[in-house]
Coordinates of C-alpha atoms and ligand atoms in Angstrom, one line a residue:
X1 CA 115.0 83.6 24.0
X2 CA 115.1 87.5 25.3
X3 CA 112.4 88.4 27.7
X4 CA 114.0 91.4 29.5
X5 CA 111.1 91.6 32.1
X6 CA 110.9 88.2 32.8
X7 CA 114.9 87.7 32.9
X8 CA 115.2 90.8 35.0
X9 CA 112.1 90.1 37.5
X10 CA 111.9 86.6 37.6
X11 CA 114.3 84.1 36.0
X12 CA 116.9 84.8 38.3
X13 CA 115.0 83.2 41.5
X14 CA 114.4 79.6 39.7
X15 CA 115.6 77.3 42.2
X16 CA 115.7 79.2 44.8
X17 CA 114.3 77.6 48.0
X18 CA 114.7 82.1 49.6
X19 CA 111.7 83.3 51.4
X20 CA 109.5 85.5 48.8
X21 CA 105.8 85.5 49.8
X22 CA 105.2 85.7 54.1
X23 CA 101.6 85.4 54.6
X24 CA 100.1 87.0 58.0
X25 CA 100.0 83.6 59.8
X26 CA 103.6 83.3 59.0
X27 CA 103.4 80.7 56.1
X28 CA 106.4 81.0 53.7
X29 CA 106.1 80.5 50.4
X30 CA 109.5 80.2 48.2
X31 CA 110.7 81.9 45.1
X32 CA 111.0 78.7 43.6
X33 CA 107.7 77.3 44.6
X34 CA 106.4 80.9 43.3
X35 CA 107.9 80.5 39.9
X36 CA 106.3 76.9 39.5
X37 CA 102.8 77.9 40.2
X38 CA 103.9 80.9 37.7
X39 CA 104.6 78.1 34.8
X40 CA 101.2 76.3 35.1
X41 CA 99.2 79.4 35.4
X42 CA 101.2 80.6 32.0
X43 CA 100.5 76.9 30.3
X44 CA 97.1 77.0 31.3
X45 CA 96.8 80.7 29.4
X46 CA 98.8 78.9 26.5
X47 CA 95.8 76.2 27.1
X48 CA 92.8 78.7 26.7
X49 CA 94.6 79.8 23.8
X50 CA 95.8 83.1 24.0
X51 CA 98.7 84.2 22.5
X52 CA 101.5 86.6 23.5
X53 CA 100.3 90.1 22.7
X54 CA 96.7 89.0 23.6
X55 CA 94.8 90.6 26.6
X56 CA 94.2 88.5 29.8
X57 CA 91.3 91.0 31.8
X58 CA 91.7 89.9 35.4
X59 CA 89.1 91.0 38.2
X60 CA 90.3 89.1 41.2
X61 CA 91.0 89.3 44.9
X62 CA 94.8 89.7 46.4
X63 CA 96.4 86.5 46.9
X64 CA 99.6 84.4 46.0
X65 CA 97.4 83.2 42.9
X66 CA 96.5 86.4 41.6
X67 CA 100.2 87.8 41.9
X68 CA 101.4 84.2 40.1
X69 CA 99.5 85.3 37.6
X70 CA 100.7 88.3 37.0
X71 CA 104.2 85.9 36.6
X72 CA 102.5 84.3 34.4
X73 CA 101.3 86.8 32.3
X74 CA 104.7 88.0 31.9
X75 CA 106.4 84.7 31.0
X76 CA 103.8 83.8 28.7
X77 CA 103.8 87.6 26.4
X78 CA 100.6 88.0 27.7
X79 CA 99.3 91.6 28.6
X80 CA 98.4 91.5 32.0
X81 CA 95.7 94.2 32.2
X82 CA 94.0 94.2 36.5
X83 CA 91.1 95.2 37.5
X84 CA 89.7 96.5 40.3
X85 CA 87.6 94.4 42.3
X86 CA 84.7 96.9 43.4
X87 CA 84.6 97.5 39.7
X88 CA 80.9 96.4 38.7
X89 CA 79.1 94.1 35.8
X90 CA 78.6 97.0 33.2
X91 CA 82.0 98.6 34.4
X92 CA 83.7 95.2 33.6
X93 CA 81.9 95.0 30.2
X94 CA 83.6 97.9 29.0
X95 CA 86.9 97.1 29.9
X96 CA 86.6 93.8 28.4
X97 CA 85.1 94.7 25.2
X98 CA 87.7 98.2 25.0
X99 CA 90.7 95.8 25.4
X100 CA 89.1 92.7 23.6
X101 CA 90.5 90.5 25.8
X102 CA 90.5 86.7 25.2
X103 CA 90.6 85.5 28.8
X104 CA 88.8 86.6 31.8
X105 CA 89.5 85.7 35.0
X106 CA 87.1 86.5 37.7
X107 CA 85.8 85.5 41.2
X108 CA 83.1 83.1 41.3
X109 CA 80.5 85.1 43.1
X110 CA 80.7 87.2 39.4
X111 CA 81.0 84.5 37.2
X112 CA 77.4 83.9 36.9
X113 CA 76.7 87.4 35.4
X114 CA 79.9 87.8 33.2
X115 CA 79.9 84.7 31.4
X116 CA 77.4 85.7 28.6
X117 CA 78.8 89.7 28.6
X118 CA 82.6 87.4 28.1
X119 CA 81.4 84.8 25.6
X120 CA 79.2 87.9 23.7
X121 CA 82.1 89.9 23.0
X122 CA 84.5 86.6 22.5
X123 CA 86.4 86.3 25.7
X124 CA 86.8 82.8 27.2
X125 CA 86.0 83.2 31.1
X126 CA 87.8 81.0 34.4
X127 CA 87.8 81.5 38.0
X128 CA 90.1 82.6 40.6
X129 CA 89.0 82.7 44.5
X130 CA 89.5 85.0 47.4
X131 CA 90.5 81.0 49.0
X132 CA 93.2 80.8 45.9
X133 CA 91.1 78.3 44.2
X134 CA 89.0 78.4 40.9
X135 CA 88.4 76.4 37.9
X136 CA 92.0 78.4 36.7
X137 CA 93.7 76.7 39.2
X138 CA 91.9 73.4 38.6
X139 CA 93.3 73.7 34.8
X140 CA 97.0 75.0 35.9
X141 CA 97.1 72.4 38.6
X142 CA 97.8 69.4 35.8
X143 CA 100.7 71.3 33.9
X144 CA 104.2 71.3 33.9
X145 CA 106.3 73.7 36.0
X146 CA 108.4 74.8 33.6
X147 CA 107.2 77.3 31.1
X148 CA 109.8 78.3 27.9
X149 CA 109.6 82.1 28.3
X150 CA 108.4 83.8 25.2
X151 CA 110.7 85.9 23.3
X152 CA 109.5 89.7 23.9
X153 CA 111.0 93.0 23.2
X154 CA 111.7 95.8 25.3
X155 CA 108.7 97.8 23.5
X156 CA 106.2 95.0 23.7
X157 CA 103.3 95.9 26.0
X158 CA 103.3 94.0 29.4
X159 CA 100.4 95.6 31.2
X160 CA 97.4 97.4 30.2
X161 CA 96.2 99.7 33.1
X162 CA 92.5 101.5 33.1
X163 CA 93.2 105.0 35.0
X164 CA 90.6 105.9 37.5
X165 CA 88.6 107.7 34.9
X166 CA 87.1 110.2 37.3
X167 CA 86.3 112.4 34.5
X168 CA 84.9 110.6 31.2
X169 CA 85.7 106.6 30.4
X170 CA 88.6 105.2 32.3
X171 CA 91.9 104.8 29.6
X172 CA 93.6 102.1 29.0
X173 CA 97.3 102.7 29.4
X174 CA 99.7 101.1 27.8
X175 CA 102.9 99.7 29.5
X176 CA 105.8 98.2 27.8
X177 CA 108.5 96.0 29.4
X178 CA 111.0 98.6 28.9
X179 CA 108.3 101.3 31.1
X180 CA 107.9 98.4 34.0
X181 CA 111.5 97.9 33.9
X182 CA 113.5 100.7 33.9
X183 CA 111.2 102.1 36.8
X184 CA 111.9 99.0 38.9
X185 CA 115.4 99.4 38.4
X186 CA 115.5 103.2 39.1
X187 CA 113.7 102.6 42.7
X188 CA 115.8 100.2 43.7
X189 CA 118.0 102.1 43.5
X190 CA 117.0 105.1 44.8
X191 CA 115.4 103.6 47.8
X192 CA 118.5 101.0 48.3
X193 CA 116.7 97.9 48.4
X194 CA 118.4 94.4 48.6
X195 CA 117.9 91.2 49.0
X196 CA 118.0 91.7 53.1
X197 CA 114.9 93.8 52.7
X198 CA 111.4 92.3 53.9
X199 CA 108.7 94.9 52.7
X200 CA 105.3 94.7 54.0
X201 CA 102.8 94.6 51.3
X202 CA 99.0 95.7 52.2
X203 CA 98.5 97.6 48.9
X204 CA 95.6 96.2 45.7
X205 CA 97.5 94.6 43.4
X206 CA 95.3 96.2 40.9
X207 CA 97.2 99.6 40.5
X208 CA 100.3 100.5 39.9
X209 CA 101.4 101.1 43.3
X210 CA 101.3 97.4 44.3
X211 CA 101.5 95.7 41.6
X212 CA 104.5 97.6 40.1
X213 CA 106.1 99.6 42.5
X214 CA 105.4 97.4 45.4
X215 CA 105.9 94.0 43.7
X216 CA 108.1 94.6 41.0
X217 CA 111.0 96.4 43.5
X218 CA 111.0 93.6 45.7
X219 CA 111.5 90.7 42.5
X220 CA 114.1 92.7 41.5
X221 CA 116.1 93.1 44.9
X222 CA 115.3 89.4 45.2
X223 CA 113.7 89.9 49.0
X224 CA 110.7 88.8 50.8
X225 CA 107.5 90.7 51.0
X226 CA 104.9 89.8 53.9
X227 CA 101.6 89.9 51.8
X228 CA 98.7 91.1 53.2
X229 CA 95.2 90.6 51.6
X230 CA 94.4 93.9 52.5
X231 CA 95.5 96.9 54.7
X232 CA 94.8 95.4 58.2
X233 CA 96.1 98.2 61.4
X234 CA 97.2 94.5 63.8
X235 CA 98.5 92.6 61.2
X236 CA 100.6 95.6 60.1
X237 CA 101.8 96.0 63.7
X238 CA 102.6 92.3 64.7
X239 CA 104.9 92.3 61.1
X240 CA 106.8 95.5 62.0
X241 CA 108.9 93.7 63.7
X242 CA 110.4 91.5 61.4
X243 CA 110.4 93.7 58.2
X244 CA 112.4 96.6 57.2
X245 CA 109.9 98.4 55.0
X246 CA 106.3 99.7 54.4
X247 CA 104.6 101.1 51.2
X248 CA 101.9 103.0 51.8
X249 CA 98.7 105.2 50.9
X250 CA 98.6 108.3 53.1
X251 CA 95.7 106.6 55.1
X252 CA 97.8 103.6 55.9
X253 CA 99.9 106.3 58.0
X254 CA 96.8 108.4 59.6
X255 CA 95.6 104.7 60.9
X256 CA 98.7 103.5 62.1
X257 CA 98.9 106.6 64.2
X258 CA 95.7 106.3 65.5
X259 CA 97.5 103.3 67.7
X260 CA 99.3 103.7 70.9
X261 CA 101.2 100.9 69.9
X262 CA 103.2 102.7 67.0
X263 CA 106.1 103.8 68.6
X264 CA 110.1 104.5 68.4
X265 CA 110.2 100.2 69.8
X266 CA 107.9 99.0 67.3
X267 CA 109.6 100.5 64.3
X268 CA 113.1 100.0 65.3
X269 CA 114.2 97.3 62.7
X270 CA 112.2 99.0 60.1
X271 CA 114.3 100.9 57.5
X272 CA 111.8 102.7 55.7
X273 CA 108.5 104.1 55.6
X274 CA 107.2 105.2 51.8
X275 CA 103.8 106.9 50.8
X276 CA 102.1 107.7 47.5
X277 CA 99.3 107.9 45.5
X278 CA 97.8 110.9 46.8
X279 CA 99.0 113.8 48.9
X280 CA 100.4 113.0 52.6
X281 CA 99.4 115.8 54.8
X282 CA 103.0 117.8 56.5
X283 CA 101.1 117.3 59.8
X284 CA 100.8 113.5 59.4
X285 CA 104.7 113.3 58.7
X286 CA 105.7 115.4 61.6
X287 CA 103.3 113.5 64.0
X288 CA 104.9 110.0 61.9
X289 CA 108.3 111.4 63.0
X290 CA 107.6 112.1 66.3
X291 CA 106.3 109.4 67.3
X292 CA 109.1 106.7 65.6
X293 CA 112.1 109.0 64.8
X294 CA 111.2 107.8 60.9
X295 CA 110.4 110.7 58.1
X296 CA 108.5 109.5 55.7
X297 CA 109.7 108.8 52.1
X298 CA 107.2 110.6 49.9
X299 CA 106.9 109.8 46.2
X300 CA 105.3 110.6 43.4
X301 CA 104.1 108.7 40.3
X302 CA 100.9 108.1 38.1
X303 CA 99.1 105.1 36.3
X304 CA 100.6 106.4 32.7
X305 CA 103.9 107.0 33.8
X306 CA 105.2 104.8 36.8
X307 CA 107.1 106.5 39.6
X308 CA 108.4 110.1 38.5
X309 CA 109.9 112.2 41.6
X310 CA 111.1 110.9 44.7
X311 CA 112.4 112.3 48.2
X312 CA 115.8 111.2 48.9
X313 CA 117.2 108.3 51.0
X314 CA 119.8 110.2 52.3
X315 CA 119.0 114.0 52.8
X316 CA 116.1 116.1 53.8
X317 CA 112.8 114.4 52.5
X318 CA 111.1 117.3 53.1
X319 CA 107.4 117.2 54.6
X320 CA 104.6 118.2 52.0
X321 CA 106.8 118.1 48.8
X322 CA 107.3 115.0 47.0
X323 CA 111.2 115.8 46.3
X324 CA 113.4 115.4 42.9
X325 CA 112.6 113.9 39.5
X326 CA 113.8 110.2 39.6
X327 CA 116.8 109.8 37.6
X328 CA 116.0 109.4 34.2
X329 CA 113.3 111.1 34.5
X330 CA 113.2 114.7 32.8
X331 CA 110.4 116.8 34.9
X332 CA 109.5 120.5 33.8
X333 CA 107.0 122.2 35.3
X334 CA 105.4 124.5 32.0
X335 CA 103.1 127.1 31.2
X336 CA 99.6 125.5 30.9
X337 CA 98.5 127.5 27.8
X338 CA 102.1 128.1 26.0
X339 CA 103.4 124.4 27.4
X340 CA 106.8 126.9 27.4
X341 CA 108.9 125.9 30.7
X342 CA 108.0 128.0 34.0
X343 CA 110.5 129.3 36.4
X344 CA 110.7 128.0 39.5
X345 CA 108.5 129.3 42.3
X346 CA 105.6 129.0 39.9
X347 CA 102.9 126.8 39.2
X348 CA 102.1 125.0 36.3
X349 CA 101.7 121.7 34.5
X350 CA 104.4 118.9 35.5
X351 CA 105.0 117.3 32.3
X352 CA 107.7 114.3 32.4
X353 CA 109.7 112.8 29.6
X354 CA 112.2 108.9 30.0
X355 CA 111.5 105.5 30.2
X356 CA 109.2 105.9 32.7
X357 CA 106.3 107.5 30.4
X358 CA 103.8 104.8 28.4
X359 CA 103.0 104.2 24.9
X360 CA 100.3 106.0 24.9
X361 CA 96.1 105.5 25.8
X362 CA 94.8 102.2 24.3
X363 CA 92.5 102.8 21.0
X364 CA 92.5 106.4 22.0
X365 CA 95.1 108.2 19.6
X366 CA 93.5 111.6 20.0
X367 CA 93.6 111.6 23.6
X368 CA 96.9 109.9 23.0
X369 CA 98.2 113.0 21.3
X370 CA 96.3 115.8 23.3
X371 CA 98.3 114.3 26.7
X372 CA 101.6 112.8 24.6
X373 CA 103.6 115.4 22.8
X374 CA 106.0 114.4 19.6
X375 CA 108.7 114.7 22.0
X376 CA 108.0 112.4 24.7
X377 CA 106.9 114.6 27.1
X378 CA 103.9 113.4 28.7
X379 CA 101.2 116.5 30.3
X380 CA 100.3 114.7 33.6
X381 CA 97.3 116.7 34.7
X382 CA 99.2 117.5 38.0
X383 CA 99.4 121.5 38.9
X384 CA 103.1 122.0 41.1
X385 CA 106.2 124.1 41.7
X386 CA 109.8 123.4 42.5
X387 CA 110.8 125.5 45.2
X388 CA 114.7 127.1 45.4
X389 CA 116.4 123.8 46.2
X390 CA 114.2 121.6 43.4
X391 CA 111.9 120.1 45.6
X392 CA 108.5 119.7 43.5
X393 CA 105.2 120.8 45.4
X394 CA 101.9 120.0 44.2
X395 CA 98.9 121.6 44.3
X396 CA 96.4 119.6 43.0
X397 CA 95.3 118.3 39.4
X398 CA 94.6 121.3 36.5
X399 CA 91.0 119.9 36.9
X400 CA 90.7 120.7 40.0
X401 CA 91.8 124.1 39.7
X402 CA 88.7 126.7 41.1
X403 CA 88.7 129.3 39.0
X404 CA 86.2 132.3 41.1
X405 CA 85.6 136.1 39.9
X406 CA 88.7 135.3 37.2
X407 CA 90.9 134.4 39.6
X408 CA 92.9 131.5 40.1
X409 CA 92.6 129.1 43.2
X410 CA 94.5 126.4 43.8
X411 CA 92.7 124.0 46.3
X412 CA 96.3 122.9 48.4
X413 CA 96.7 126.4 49.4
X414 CA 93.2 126.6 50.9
X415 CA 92.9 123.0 52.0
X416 CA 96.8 123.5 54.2
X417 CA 95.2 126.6 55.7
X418 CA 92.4 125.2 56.8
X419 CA 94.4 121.7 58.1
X420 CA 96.3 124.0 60.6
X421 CA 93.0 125.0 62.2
X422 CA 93.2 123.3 65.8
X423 CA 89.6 121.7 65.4
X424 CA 90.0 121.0 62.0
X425 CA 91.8 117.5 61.2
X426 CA 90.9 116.8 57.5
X427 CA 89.4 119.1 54.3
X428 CA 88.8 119.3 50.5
X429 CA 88.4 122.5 49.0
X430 CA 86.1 122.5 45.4
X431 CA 84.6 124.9 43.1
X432 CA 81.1 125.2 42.8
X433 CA 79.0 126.6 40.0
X434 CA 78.2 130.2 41.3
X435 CA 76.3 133.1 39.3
X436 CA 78.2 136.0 39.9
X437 CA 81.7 134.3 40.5
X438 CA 81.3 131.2 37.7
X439 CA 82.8 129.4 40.5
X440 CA 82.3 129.5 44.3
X441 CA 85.2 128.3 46.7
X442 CA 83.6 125.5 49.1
X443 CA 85.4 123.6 51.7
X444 CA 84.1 120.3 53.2
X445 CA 85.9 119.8 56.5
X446 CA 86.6 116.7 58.7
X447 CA 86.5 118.6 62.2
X448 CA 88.7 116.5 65.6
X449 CA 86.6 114.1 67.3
X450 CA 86.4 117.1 69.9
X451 CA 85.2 119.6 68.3
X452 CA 82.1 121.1 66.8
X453 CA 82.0 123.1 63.4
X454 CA 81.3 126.8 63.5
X455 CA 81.1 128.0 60.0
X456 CA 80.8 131.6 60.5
X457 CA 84.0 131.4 63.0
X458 CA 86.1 129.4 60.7
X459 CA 85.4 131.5 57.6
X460 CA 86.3 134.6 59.8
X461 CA 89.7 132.4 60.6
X462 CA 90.4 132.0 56.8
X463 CA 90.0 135.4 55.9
X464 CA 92.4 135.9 58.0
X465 CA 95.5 134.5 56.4
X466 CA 93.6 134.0 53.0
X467 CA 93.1 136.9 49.9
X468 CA 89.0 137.4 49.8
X469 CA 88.3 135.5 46.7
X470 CA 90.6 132.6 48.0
X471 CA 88.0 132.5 51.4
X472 CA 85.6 129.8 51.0
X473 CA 82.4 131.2 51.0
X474 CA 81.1 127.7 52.5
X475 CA 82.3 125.4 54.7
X476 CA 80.3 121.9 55.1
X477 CA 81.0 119.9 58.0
X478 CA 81.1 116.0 57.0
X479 CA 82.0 113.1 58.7
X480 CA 84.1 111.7 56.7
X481 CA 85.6 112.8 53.0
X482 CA 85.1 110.0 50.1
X483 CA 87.5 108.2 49.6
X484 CA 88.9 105.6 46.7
X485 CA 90.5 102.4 47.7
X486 CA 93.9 104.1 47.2
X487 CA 93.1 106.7 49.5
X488 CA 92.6 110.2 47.0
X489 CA 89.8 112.4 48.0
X490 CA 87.1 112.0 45.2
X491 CA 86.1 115.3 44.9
X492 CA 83.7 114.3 42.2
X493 CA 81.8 113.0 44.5
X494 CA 81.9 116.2 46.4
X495 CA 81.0 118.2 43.5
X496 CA 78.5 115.9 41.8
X497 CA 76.5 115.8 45.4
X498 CA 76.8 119.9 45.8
X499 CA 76.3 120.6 42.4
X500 CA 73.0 123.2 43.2
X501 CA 74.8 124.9 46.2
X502 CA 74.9 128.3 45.1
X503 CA 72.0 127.9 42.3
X504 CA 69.2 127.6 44.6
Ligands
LIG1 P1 96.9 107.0 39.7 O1 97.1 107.0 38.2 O2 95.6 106.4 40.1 O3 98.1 106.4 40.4 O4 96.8 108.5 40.1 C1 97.9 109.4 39.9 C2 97.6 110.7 40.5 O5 97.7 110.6 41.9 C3 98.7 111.7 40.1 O6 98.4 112.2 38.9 C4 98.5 112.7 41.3 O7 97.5 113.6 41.0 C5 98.2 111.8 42.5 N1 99.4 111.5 43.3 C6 100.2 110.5 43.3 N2 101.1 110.6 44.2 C7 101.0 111.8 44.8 C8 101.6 112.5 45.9 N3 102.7 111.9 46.5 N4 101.1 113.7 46.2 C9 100.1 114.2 45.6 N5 99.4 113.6 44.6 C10 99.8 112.4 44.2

C-alpha cells in the first residue's frame, strides 16, 4: 500500500545497520534500530486507538523517542501535530480541544494537570520523558517491530502545525504529504545533500525548521545527523569536526562567534553552514566569513508554507538577502492593496504559489480565504523586494510596518542603520501609538559590551543618513531584545511593554 511520505522518508532505510541518529556522547543509533522503535510507537497509537487521519497532540522534549514518533505518526496515517514545550496548561487546552485530538502525549512533570483538560474534551493522554521513557514507551516496548504502513494519499494531512500566533490565536496549519514532500526533495537538492553528509541537529523539533527542514532532508539523503537536545555552544564545537553541516537560527551563529575557538581549522570538514527563521544580520555573515572562509546559506521559509527562497550553493549567497525562489516555487512580490504584481526594486507582499504552500488554516476557512487566494497563491505576511539580479530582501512582516505622520516605515531600513553604529550591536525598531503622528518610530537598542548609550547622540547619528520622519524619536537602551526559542525578535513584547510611551 502507497504511503509516498513514508516510502520516500523512511522505508528505504529498513535494514539498514547505517549510522542515522549520533548523540553528543557519541552513541550511534541505526536506521534500522530507528525504524523499529518507529513500528512499536505506531502499534501502540494503533493500541490507544486512533486511526489514520486522527490527531496525535504531542508536547514533549527532543529526543530519539520524540523524533520516532514522529516516524510513527507517519507510518501509522496519523497527523503528527508538535507542540512547543514552554507552551503552558491553558495554552495546551486550546490546541488540544481546536484540533480534537485523540492522543496526547506529554512529559510527566505535566501530566498531573492535563489529564482531566485531555479526558474532558475526549483525548486519551501517555507519557514521554526528557530520559526517553514514559508510560508510551512502556506500551510500545511490548509490540512488534514491523508496522504495515497505512495507505495514504499525497493530499492526506501529515502534520498539523500551530503558528506562533503573535497576533490573535495560534492557527493550525495544515500539511499534506505532498507539502512535506516535495520540499524535502527540492532542498536536497538545492543544498546537495547525500548520504556522505552528517548534519548537526540543535534545532526544537517542534517547528518546522527541525522537524521538517532539518529532519526530513537528512531521511531523505539517507545520512546521519548528530542530535542535540538543544543548542549547546561545546557540544556544537567538539561535533564540527566530524560533520559536514549546520542548520541554524541566526543566534546559533552570533554564539558560535562569540568563541575563539570558531575558526578556518575547526570548520574545515564542514560543507555548509544554513540559517533561517528570522533575519541574519549582513554583519554576522561577514564576521562568519571571516573568521572560517564559510558564507552562510541563508533561507527563507514559513510554518504554512515550508521552505520558499534560498541562496545558492554555487554562486554569490549574498549577505542580508535570502536569494531566489526555490524551484517550484512561484514567488511575486505584489501590491498590498491591488495584490497586482510590483516591479522590482519595490516593496510589497511576497505571496508564493507550488507544492510547497498548505491546505489551508485548520477550522478557520475565513482566515483560510483572507491569506489563501483561489489560485494558490498564499499572502505570507512578509514585506520584501527583489533587487536587479532577483535576490529577494525583506523588510519585515506587513504588521510590523510603522506607519508615522502618513508615511511609510519599514523597520529593516532603520534597524540596518542603526546596526552599523560602532557601539551599537543589536536593535528593533517599533511603532508606537503617538498623538500627532498615529505612530511614533522607537528603537530599542542592544549597545557593545563597551559602550554606553547616548540617546541624544545616536538620534543626531540617524538623522543623519535617515529622512526626519524615518528618525526614531526614541531610542531605549536594553539589555537584551526578547527573544522566542527560534530566535525572532518579539516585538510584541516590545510594543505591549511600551504601549503608553508617547501617551503620558
Ligand atoms: P515560522 O512560521 O515560525 O517559521 O515564522 C515564519 C516567519 O519567519 C516568516 O514569515 C518570516 O517573517 C520569518 N523568517 C523566516 N526566515 C527568515 C529569514 N531568512 N529572514 C527574515 N525573516 C525570516
Amino acid at each position: 500500500m502507497a504511503n509516498p511520505l513514508y516510502d520516500a522518508l523512511f522505508a528505504p532505510h529498513h535494514g539498514k545497520s547505517t549510522p542515522f541518529l549520533i548523540a553528543p556522547d557519541g552513541k550511534v543509533r541505526s536506521h534500522d534500530d530507528f525504524l523499529k522503535q518507529a513500528a512499536r510507537l505506531a502499534h501502540a497509537l494503533m493500541a490507544m486507538g486512533l486511526q489514520p487521519g486522527d490527531r496525535l497532540a504531542v508536547q514533549v522534549e527532543k529526543t530519539e523517542a520524540a523524533l520516532a514518533l514522529y516516524a510513527a505518526a507517519v507510518q501509522s496515517g496519523v497527523v503528527f501535530l508538535p507542540l512547543n514545550s514552554a507552551y503552558t496548561v491553558d495554552e495546551l487546552r486550546y490546541f488540544i480541544e481546536d484540533s480534537q485530538a485523540g492522543l496526547v502525549v506529554c512529559d510527566q512533570r505535566m501530566e498531573g494537570e492535563l489529564t482531566p483538560i485531555a479526558s474532558g474534551l475526549g483525548a486519551k493522554l501517555l507519557t514521554l520523558n526528557a530520559d526517553g521513557h514514559g508510560s508510551l514507551m512502556v506500551l510500545a516496548d511490548d509490540q512488534a517491530d514491523v508496522f504495515p504502513t497505512a495507505h495514504r494519499q499525497s493530499d492526506d494531512l501529515a502534520a498539523l502545525l500551530y503558528t506562533s500566533g503573535t497576533t490573535g490565536r495560534s492557527k493550525g496549519a495544515m500539511l499534506s504529504q505532498r507539502n512535506l514532500l516535495s520540499n524535502a526533495q527540492t532542498l536536497v537538492d538545492h543544498w546537495r545533500f547525500t548520504a556522505d553528509d552528517r548534519l548537526i541537529h540543535a534545532l526544537p523539533i517542534f517547528h518546522t525548521h527541525g522537524l521538517f527542514v532539518a529532519s526530513n532532508v537528512t531521511l531523505l539523503a539517507g545520512c546521519s545527523m548528530v542530535f542535540m537536545p538543544k543548542f549547546d555552544r561545546d557540544a556544537i564545537i567538539a561535533a564540527m569536526p566530524h560533520s559536514t553541516a549546520l542548520m541554524g537560527v541566526p543566534t546559533f551563529y552570533t554564539r558560535l562567534l562569540d568563541d575563539d575557538r570558531l575558526n578556518q581549522d575547526l570548520t574545515k570538514g564542514m560543507r555548509l553552514f544554513i540559517s533561517g527563521s528570522a533575519p541574519l544580520l549582513a554583519e554576522t555573515h561577514l564576521q562568519f566569513e571571516e573568521r572560517t572562509g564559510h558564507r552562510i546559506l541563508e533561507r527563507y521559509g514559513m510554518t504554512e508554507t515550508n521552505m520558499n527562497t534560498t541562496n545558492p550553493y554555487e554562486g554569490e549567497r549574498r549577505a542580508g538577502t535570502v536569494g531566489f525562489p526555490l524551484s517550484g516555487v512561484e514567488l511575486k512580490i505584489t501590491d498590498p492593496e491591488t495584490g497586482k504584481a510590483l516591479p522590482k526594486g519595490e516593496i510589497g507582499l511576497i505571496e508564493v504559489r507550488g507544492e510547497n504552500v498548505f491546505q489551508g488554516y485548520w477550522n478557520m476557512p475565513e482566515k483560510t480565504k483572507e491569506d489563501l487566494r483561489e489560485d494558490g497563491f498564499f499572502i505570507t505576511g512578509d514585506l520584501a523586494k527583489y533587487d536587479a539580479d532577483g535576490y529577494v530582501t525583506i523588510v519585515g512582516r506587513q504588521k510590523d510596518l510603522i506607519i508615522s505622520g502618513g508615511f511609510n516605515v519599514y523597520p529593516k531600513e532603520i534597524e540596518t542603520v542603526l546596526d552599523d553604529q560602532a557601539d551599537v550591536k543589536e536593535s528593533a525598531v517599533v511603532g508606537l501609538e503617538h498623538p500627532d503622528f498615529g505612530e511614533g518610530v522607537v528603537a530599542f537598542v542592544v549597545m557593545q559590551e563597551w559602550a554606553e548609550v547616548n540617546e541624544d547622540q545616536l538620534i543626531a547619528a540617524l538623522g543623519q543618513e535617515l529622512a526626519k520622519y524615518k528618525t526614531p524619536k526614541r531610542i531605549i537602551a536594553l539589555e537584551e531584545l526578547p527573544r522566542n526559542t527560534m530566535g525572532k525578535v518579539q516585538k510584541n513584547v516590545l510594543r505591549d511593554g511600551y504601549r503608553e510611551l508617547f501617551l503620558n
